[in-house]
CSV table of C-alpha atoms and ligand atoms in Angstrom, one decimal:
chain,number,residue,atom,x,y,z
A,1,MET,CA,21.7,52.3,32.0
A,2,HIS,CA,21.4,52.4,28.2
A,3,HIS,CA,23.6,49.9,26.3
A,4,VAL,CA,25.4,51.8,23.6
A,5,SER,CA,25.8,49.6,20.6
A,6,ALA,CA,26.2,49.6,16.8
A,7,LEU,CA,23.0,47.5,16.7
A,8,PRO,CA,19.5,48.0,18.1
A,9,PRO,CA,18.5,45.7,21.0
A,10,VAL,CA,17.9,42.1,19.9
A,11,VAL,CA,15.2,39.7,21.3
A,12,PHE,CA,15.9,36.0,20.9
A,13,SER,CA,14.5,32.7,22.4
A,14,ALA,CA,16.3,29.4,22.2
A,15,ASP,CA,12.8,27.8,21.9
A,16,THR,CA,12.8,29.0,18.3
A,17,LEU,CA,15.4,26.4,17.6
A,18,ARG,CA,12.9,23.6,18.4
A,19,HIS,CA,11.2,23.8,15.0
A,20,GLU,CA,13.0,21.2,12.9
A,21,PRO,CA,11.0,20.7,9.7
A,22,GLY,CA,13.5,18.1,8.6
A,23,ALA,CA,12.5,18.4,5.0
A,24,GLU,CA,10.4,20.2,2.5
A,25,ILE,CA,8.2,18.3,0.0
A,26,TRP,CA,8.5,20.3,-3.2
A,27,VAL,CA,6.9,19.0,-6.5
A,28,GLY,CA,6.4,15.8,-4.6
A,29,VAL,CA,10.0,15.3,-3.8
A,30,ARG,CA,11.5,15.3,-0.4
A,31,THR,CA,14.2,17.9,-0.3
A,32,PRO,CA,16.4,18.8,2.7
A,33,GLY,CA,14.8,22.2,3.2
A,34,THR,CA,16.6,25.4,3.9
A,35,GLU,CA,14.6,26.9,6.8
A,36,VAL,CA,16.9,25.2,9.4
A,37,PRO,CA,17.6,25.9,13.1
A,38,ASP,CA,21.1,26.9,12.3
A,39,ARG,CA,19.8,30.0,10.7
A,40,ALA,CA,18.9,31.4,14.1
A,41,ARG,CA,22.2,30.2,15.6
A,42,VAL,CA,24.1,32.1,12.8
A,43,LEU,CA,22.1,35.2,13.5
A,44,LEU,CA,22.6,35.0,17.2
A,45,GLU,CA,26.3,34.6,16.8
A,46,ALA,CA,26.5,37.5,14.4
A,47,VAL,CA,24.6,40.0,16.6
A,48,GLN,CA,26.6,38.9,19.7
A,49,ALA,CA,29.9,39.4,17.8
A,50,ALA,CA,28.7,42.8,16.8
A,51,GLY,CA,28.1,43.7,20.5
A,52,ALA,CA,24.3,43.8,20.6
A,53,GLU,CA,22.3,43.7,23.8
A,54,VAL,CA,20.4,40.4,23.5
A,55,LEU,CA,17.2,40.0,25.6
A,56,GLY,CA,15.0,37.0,26.2
A,57,PRO,CA,11.3,37.2,25.5
A,58,THR,CA,8.4,38.1,27.9
A,59,ALA,CA,5.6,35.5,27.9
A,60,TYR,CA,2.4,37.1,26.4
A,61,ASP,CA,-1.1,35.7,26.2
A,62,ASP,CA,-2.8,35.2,22.8
A,63,GLU,CA,-4.7,38.5,22.7
A,64,VAL,CA,-2.7,40.2,20.0
A,65,LEU,CA,-2.0,36.9,18.2
A,66,ARG,CA,-5.8,36.4,17.9
A,67,ARG,CA,-6.1,39.8,16.2
A,68,VAL,CA,-4.1,38.3,13.4
A,69,HIS,CA,-5.1,34.6,13.3
A,70,ASP,CA,-8.2,32.5,13.4
A,71,PRO,CA,-8.4,30.6,16.7
A,72,GLY,CA,-8.9,27.4,14.6
A,73,LEU,CA,-5.4,27.8,13.0
A,74,LEU,CA,-3.9,28.3,16.5
A,75,ASP,CA,-5.7,25.2,17.9
A,76,HIS,CA,-4.6,23.2,14.8
A,77,LEU,CA,-0.9,24.1,15.1
A,78,ARG,CA,-1.0,23.5,18.9
A,79,THR,CA,-2.3,20.0,18.6
A,80,VAL,CA,-1.6,18.5,15.1
A,81,ALA,CA,1.9,17.1,15.8
A,82,ASP,CA,0.7,15.1,18.8
A,83,ASP,CA,-2.3,13.8,16.8
A,84,TRP,CA,0.0,12.8,14.0
A,85,ALA,CA,2.3,11.0,16.4
A,86,ALA,CA,-0.7,9.2,18.0
A,87,GLY,CA,-1.9,8.2,14.5
A,88,ASP,CA,1.2,6.1,14.0
A,89,TYR,CA,2.0,7.5,10.6
A,90,LEU,CA,5.7,6.9,11.4
A,91,SER,CA,5.2,3.1,11.7
A,92,LEU,CA,2.5,3.0,9.0
A,93,VAL,CA,4.3,4.9,6.2
A,94,GLY,CA,7.5,6.2,7.7
A,95,GLN,CA,6.4,9.8,8.0
A,96,ASP,CA,7.3,11.6,11.2
A,97,ARG,CA,6.2,15.0,10.2
A,98,VAL,CA,2.7,16.3,9.4
A,99,VAL,CA,2.4,16.5,5.6
A,100,PRO,CA,-1.0,17.3,3.9
A,101,TYR,CA,-2.1,15.4,0.8
A,102,VAL,CA,-5.5,16.9,0.1
A,103,PHE,CA,-6.7,20.4,0.4
A,104,PRO,CA,-10.4,21.5,0.6
A,105,THR,CA,-10.0,24.2,-2.0
A,106,PRO,CA,-13.0,26.1,-3.3
A,107,GLY,CA,-12.7,24.0,-6.5
A,108,MET,CA,-13.0,20.7,-4.6
A,109,LEU,CA,-16.0,21.8,-2.5
A,110,ASP,CA,-17.6,23.6,-5.4
A,111,GLY,CA,-20.2,25.1,-3.1
A,112,LEU,CA,-20.8,22.0,-0.9
A,113,PRO,CA,-20.5,22.4,2.8
A,114,ALA,CA,-17.2,21.0,4.1
A,115,HIS,CA,-17.4,18.6,7.1
A,116,GLN,CA,-14.6,18.5,9.6
A,117,PRO,CA,-12.7,15.3,8.7
A,118,THR,CA,-11.7,12.9,11.4
A,119,ALA,CA,-8.5,11.6,9.9
A,120,THR,CA,-5.4,13.5,10.9
A,121,HIS,CA,-4.0,13.2,7.4
A,122,ALA,CA,-7.1,14.9,6.1
A,123,ARG,CA,-7.1,17.6,8.8
A,124,ALA,CA,-3.5,18.3,7.8
A,125,GLY,CA,-4.7,20.1,4.7
A,126,VAL,CA,-7.4,22.3,6.3
A,127,TRP,CA,-5.2,25.0,7.7
A,128,CYS,CA,-2.3,24.7,5.3
A,129,TYR,CA,-1.9,25.7,1.7
A,130,ASP,CA,1.3,23.9,0.5
A,131,THR,CA,3.3,20.7,1.0
A,132,MET,CA,6.5,22.4,1.8
A,133,THR,CA,5.7,23.6,5.4
A,134,LEU,CA,6.0,20.5,7.6
A,135,VAL,CA,4.9,20.4,11.3
A,136,GLY,CA,6.9,18.5,13.8
A,137,PRO,CA,7.0,18.1,17.6
A,138,GLY,CA,8.7,21.4,18.2
A,139,THR,CA,7.0,23.5,15.6
A,140,TRP,CA,4.3,25.1,17.8
A,141,THR,CA,6.7,25.8,20.6
A,142,ALA,CA,9.1,27.5,18.2
A,143,ALA,CA,6.5,29.5,16.3
A,144,ARG,CA,4.8,30.6,19.5
A,145,ALA,CA,8.1,31.6,20.9
A,146,ALA,CA,8.8,33.8,17.8
A,147,VAL,CA,5.5,35.6,18.6
A,148,ASP,CA,6.7,36.3,22.1
A,149,VAL,CA,10.0,37.5,20.7
A,150,THR,CA,8.2,39.8,18.3
A,151,LEU,CA,5.8,41.2,21.0
A,152,THR,CA,8.8,41.8,23.3
A,153,ALA,CA,10.6,43.7,20.5
A,154,ALA,CA,7.4,45.7,19.8
A,155,ALA,CA,7.2,46.6,23.5
A,156,LEU,CA,10.7,47.9,23.6
A,157,VAL,CA,9.7,50.3,20.8
A,158,THR,CA,6.4,51.3,22.3
A,159,ASP,CA,8.3,52.0,25.5
A,160,GLY,CA,10.6,54.4,23.7
A,161,ALA,CA,13.4,52.5,21.9
A,162,ARG,CA,14.1,53.9,18.5
A,163,ALA,CA,14.2,50.3,17.1
A,164,ALA,CA,14.4,46.7,18.1
A,165,TYR,CA,15.2,43.5,16.2
A,166,ALA,CA,13.1,40.4,16.7
A,167,LEU,CA,15.4,37.5,15.8
A,168,THR,CA,12.6,35.2,14.7
A,169,ARG,CA,12.3,31.8,13.1
A,170,PRO,CA,10.3,30.2,11.7
A,171,PRO,CA,9.5,33.2,9.5
A,172,GLY,CA,6.0,34.5,9.3
A,173,HIS,CA,5.1,36.7,6.3
A,174,HIS,CA,3.5,33.9,4.2
A,175,ALA,CA,1.1,32.9,7.0
A,176,THR,CA,-2.4,34.2,6.3
A,177,ARG,CA,-5.2,34.7,8.9
A,178,ARG,CA,-6.2,31.0,8.6
A,179,ALA,CA,-3.5,29.2,6.7
A,180,PHE,CA,0.2,28.5,7.1
A,181,GLY,CA,2.6,27.9,4.2
A,182,GLY,CA,5.8,29.1,2.6
A,183,SER,CA,7.9,27.9,5.7
A,184,CYS,CA,5.7,30.2,7.8
A,185,TYR,CA,3.2,29.3,10.6
A,186,LEU,CA,2.4,32.5,12.6
A,187,ASN,CA,2.7,35.9,11.1
A,188,ASN,CA,5.2,37.7,13.3
A,189,ALA,CA,5.2,40.9,11.3
A,190,ALA,CA,1.5,41.2,11.4
A,191,VAL,CA,1.6,40.6,15.2
A,192,ALA,CA,4.1,43.5,15.5
A,193,VAL,CA,1.7,45.7,13.6
A,194,GLU,CA,-1.2,44.8,15.9
A,195,ALA,CA,1.0,45.4,19.0
A,196,LEU,CA,1.9,48.9,17.7
A,197,ARG,CA,-1.7,49.6,16.8
A,198,LYS,CA,-2.9,48.5,20.3
A,199,SER,CA,-0.3,50.8,21.9
A,200,GLY,CA,-1.9,53.7,20.1
A,201,VAL,CA,0.1,54.2,17.0
A,202,GLU,CA,-2.5,55.2,14.5
A,203,ARG,CA,-0.8,54.4,11.2
A,204,VAL,CA,1.7,51.6,10.8
A,205,ALA,CA,3.5,50.6,7.6
A,206,VAL,CA,5.1,47.3,6.8
A,207,VAL,CA,8.1,47.4,4.5
A,208,ASP,CA,8.8,43.8,3.4
A,209,VAL,CA,12.3,43.4,1.9
A,210,ASP,CA,12.3,39.6,1.9
A,211,ALA,CA,13.0,38.3,-1.6
A,212,HIS,CA,9.5,36.8,-1.7
A,213,HIS,CA,6.1,38.6,-1.6
A,214,GLY,CA,4.6,38.5,1.9
A,215,ASN,CA,1.2,37.3,0.8
A,216,GLY,CA,0.1,36.5,4.4
A,217,THR,CA,0.8,40.0,5.7
A,218,GLN,CA,-0.8,41.6,2.6
A,219,ALA,CA,-3.9,39.5,3.1
A,220,VAL,CA,-4.2,40.2,6.8
A,221,PHE,CA,-4.2,44.0,6.1
A,222,TRP,CA,-5.9,44.0,2.6
A,223,GLU,CA,-9.0,45.9,3.7
A,224,ARG,CA,-7.3,48.0,6.5
A,225,PRO,CA,-7.0,51.7,6.1
A,226,ASP,CA,-4.7,52.0,9.2
A,227,VAL,CA,-1.9,49.6,7.9
A,228,PHE,CA,0.1,50.1,4.8
A,229,TYR,CA,1.8,47.0,3.3
A,230,ALA,CA,4.7,47.7,0.9
A,231,SER,CA,6.8,44.9,-0.6
A,232,LEU,CA,9.8,44.5,-2.8
A,233,HIS,CA,10.3,41.0,-4.2
A,234,VAL,CA,11.1,38.8,-7.1
A,235,ASP,CA,8.2,38.9,-9.6
A,236,PRO,CA,5.8,36.0,-8.8
A,237,GLY,CA,4.8,36.1,-12.5
A,238,ALA,CA,8.3,35.0,-13.4
A,239,GLY,CA,7.7,31.7,-11.7
A,240,TRP,CA,8.5,32.4,-8.0
A,241,PHE,CA,6.7,31.7,-4.8
A,242,PRO,CA,4.0,32.8,-3.8
A,243,HIS,CA,3.0,32.7,-7.6
A,244,PHE,CA,-0.6,33.7,-7.3
A,245,VAL,CA,-0.2,37.1,-5.6
A,246,GLY,CA,2.3,39.9,-5.2
A,247,TYR,CA,1.7,41.7,-8.4
A,248,ALA,CA,1.8,45.5,-8.9
A,249,ASP,CA,-1.9,45.8,-9.6
A,250,GLU,CA,-2.8,44.7,-6.0
A,251,THR,CA,-3.4,47.9,-4.1
A,252,GLY,CA,-6.0,47.0,-1.5
A,253,VAL,CA,-9.8,47.0,-1.5
A,254,GLY,CA,-12.6,48.8,0.4
A,255,ASP,CA,-11.3,50.9,3.3
A,256,GLY,CA,-7.9,49.5,2.5
A,257,ALA,CA,-7.9,50.7,-1.1
A,258,GLY,CA,-4.5,52.4,-1.8
A,259,SER,CA,-2.8,51.0,1.3
A,260,THR,CA,-1.0,48.1,-0.4
A,261,HIS,CA,2.0,48.6,-2.8
A,262,ASN,CA,3.9,45.8,-4.5
A,263,ALA,CA,7.2,46.3,-6.4
A,264,PRO,CA,8.0,43.0,-8.2
A,265,LEU,CA,11.4,42.8,-9.8
A,266,PRO,CA,12.7,40.6,-12.5
A,267,PRO,CA,14.9,37.6,-11.6
A,268,GLY,CA,18.6,38.7,-11.7
A,269,SER,CA,17.9,42.2,-10.3
A,270,GLY,CA,20.7,43.5,-8.0
A,271,ASP,CA,21.5,46.6,-6.1
A,272,ASP,CA,20.9,48.9,-9.2
A,273,GLU,CA,17.3,47.8,-9.4
A,274,TRP,CA,16.5,46.8,-5.8
A,275,LEU,CA,17.7,50.0,-4.0
A,276,PRO,CA,15.8,52.5,-6.2
A,277,ALA,CA,12.7,50.3,-5.8
A,278,LEU,CA,13.2,50.3,-2.0
A,279,HIS,CA,13.6,54.0,-2.1
A,280,GLY,CA,10.2,54.2,-3.8
A,281,LEU,CA,8.6,52.1,-1.1
A,282,VAL,CA,9.9,54.3,1.6
A,283,GLU,CA,8.6,57.4,-0.1
A,284,LYS,CA,5.2,55.7,-0.5
A,285,VAL,CA,4.9,54.9,3.2
A,286,LEU,CA,6.1,58.3,4.3
A,287,GLY,CA,3.6,60.0,1.9
A,288,TRP,CA,0.9,57.8,3.4
A,289,GLY,CA,1.7,59.2,6.8
A,290,ALA,CA,3.2,56.2,8.6
A,291,ARG,CA,3.9,56.8,12.3
A,292,ALA,CA,5.8,53.6,12.9
A,293,LEU,CA,7.5,50.9,10.7
A,294,VAL,CA,7.6,47.1,10.8
A,295,VAL,CA,10.4,45.8,8.6
A,296,SER,CA,9.9,42.3,7.4
A,297,LEU,CA,13.7,41.7,7.3
A,298,GLY,CA,14.4,38.8,5.0
A,299,VAL,CA,17.9,38.8,3.4
A,300,ASP,CA,17.2,36.1,0.8
A,301,ALA,CA,17.5,38.8,-1.9
A,302,ALA,CA,21.3,38.2,-1.4
A,303,GLY,CA,23.2,37.0,-4.5
A,304,GLY,CA,23.7,33.2,-4.2
A,305,ASP,CA,20.8,32.6,-1.8
A,306,PRO,CA,19.3,29.2,-2.7
A,307,GLU,CA,15.7,30.4,-2.5
A,308,SER,CA,15.8,33.5,-4.7
A,309,PRO,CA,17.3,34.8,-8.0
A,310,LEU,CA,18.0,38.4,-6.8
A,311,GLU,CA,21.6,39.6,-6.6
A,312,VAL,CA,21.7,42.1,-3.7
A,313,THR,CA,25.2,42.7,-2.2
A,314,THR,CA,26.1,43.3,1.4
A,315,ASP,CA,26.8,46.9,0.6
A,316,GLY,CA,23.3,47.0,-0.9
A,317,PHE,CA,21.8,45.8,2.4
A,318,ARG,CA,23.8,48.5,4.2
A,319,VAL,CA,22.3,51.2,2.0
A,320,ALA,CA,18.9,49.6,2.5
A,321,GLY,CA,19.3,49.9,6.2
A,322,SER,CA,20.1,53.6,5.8
A,323,MET,CA,17.0,54.1,3.7
A,324,LEU,CA,14.8,52.4,6.2
A,325,ALA,CA,16.3,54.3,9.2
A,326,ALA,CA,16.4,57.7,7.6
A,327,PRO,CA,12.8,58.8,8.3
A,328,GLY,CA,13.5,58.2,12.0
A,329,LEU,CA,10.3,56.3,12.7
A,330,PRO,CA,9.9,53.9,15.6
A,331,THR,CA,10.8,50.6,13.9
A,332,VAL,CA,10.4,46.9,14.8
A,333,LEU,CA,12.6,44.7,12.6
A,334,VAL,CA,11.3,41.2,12.3
A,335,HIS,CA,13.4,38.5,10.7
A,336,GLU,CA,12.0,36.6,7.7
A,337,GLY,CA,14.0,34.6,5.1
A,338,GLY,CA,17.7,34.3,4.2
A,339,TYR,CA,19.1,30.8,3.6
A,340,ASP,CA,22.7,31.2,2.6
A,341,LEU,CA,24.3,30.6,6.0
A,342,SER,CA,27.6,32.1,4.8
A,343,ARG,CA,26.0,35.5,4.2
A,344,LEU,CA,22.9,35.5,6.5
A,345,GLY,CA,24.8,37.1,9.5
A,346,MET,CA,26.7,39.8,7.7
A,347,ASP,CA,23.8,40.9,5.5
A,348,THR,CA,21.4,41.2,8.5
A,349,ILE,CA,24.0,43.1,10.5
A,350,ALA,CA,24.5,45.4,7.5
A,351,VAL,CA,20.8,46.4,7.7
A,352,LEU,CA,20.7,46.6,11.5
A,353,GLU,CA,23.7,48.9,11.9
A,354,ALA,CA,21.7,51.8,10.5
A,355,PHE,CA,19.4,51.4,13.6
A,356,GLY,CA,22.1,51.3,16.3
A,357,ASP,CA,23.3,54.3,18.3
A,358,ALA,CA,27.1,53.9,18.2
B,1,SP5,C1,10.0,33.3,4.4
B,1,SP5,C2,10.5,32.8,3.1
B,1,SP5,O1,11.5,33.3,2.6
B,1,SP5,N1,9.9,31.8,2.6
B,1,SP5,C3,10.3,31.3,1.3
B,1,SP5,C4,9.4,30.3,0.8
B,1,SP5,C5,9.7,30.0,-0.6
B,1,SP5,N2,9.9,28.6,-0.7
B,1,SP5,C6,9.8,28.2,-2.1
B,1,SP5,C7,10.5,26.9,-2.2
B,1,SP5,C8,10.5,26.4,-3.5
B,1,SP5,C9,11.4,25.2,-3.7
B,1,SP5,N3,12.7,25.3,-2.9
B,1,SP5,C10,13.7,24.5,-3.5
B,1,SP5,C11,14.9,25.4,-3.7
B,1,SP5,C12,16.0,24.7,-4.4
B,1,SP5,N4,17.0,25.6,-4.8
B,2,ZN,ZN1,11.7,34.8,1.4
């Protein structure tokens, strides 16, 4: 019996609450961090209050996840918190989370072969590219649960649902094939893409409306002709994460030439700039011939969000939902950012309502 609701079906796992980063080390300073478990609690309460059908995840093996990520990254995330705890960093220096201090960048190695370091505090920098994205005892369980949530939502869509919402945290779009960062560990949106591809959808487009550029997702599909990556975000050239990528001149290479599209916006942009730019992205992916959509649904473009200078309103998010739903493509919505707990629920619902059937 089909559950008639103003929202699409929602998939959630309480295991996603077990990631408690506890802090974010930014410019060397320990800050409280905004990617907190309460984000998922707020979203769950909001979708329940809106009458959504909420399903638990199915347990999947790593097959699709390994299409996205290097097995070394998965092994690292699975084991590093235990290794850190065994290394006694808590009693030695008072640090109970895995925090890197040195990164084997191309500039450091300068052509020399890198050996695998034995110290856990050195290994911490091998699969990670910033100091903000801490690993604790529940991080792997939560990030892996978010992958199962995503795969379950994708399966609803490949089984015929018009749309499904993966209520995920930690977010994923900054995670590259072999490095985590930007509060992201495993790239849920990329996993959704690969699940749709595996089910036989030939051309899949990602529309990433998170306030930040999804550098991880773009990188995973950079050379892929079968996946279009389109993103709307605050201009990284204006001083915003991820700083080094997310510019309009990045359009893909090789077989993927022309299947990346970035729309960076100046800080302070609101509905009047954001919505026309989103309309442009939707036109792009339709012109490219997308047969299914993955929406990287961050709502940190909201005015007042502590992590972004964009000024989108709740009505703006409602219009965005209509724009994304209008083509009628099978759609997996995967949650990314959104850090103002007072607006997170309503802005997300505003987008999701366009995908309900009541
Ligand atoms: C998924 C997602 O939205 N990730 C966002 C990562 C951006 N984090 C940048 C953090 C920069 C410093 N944060 C301190 C904010 C103080 N207002
Ligand atoms: Zn973001």
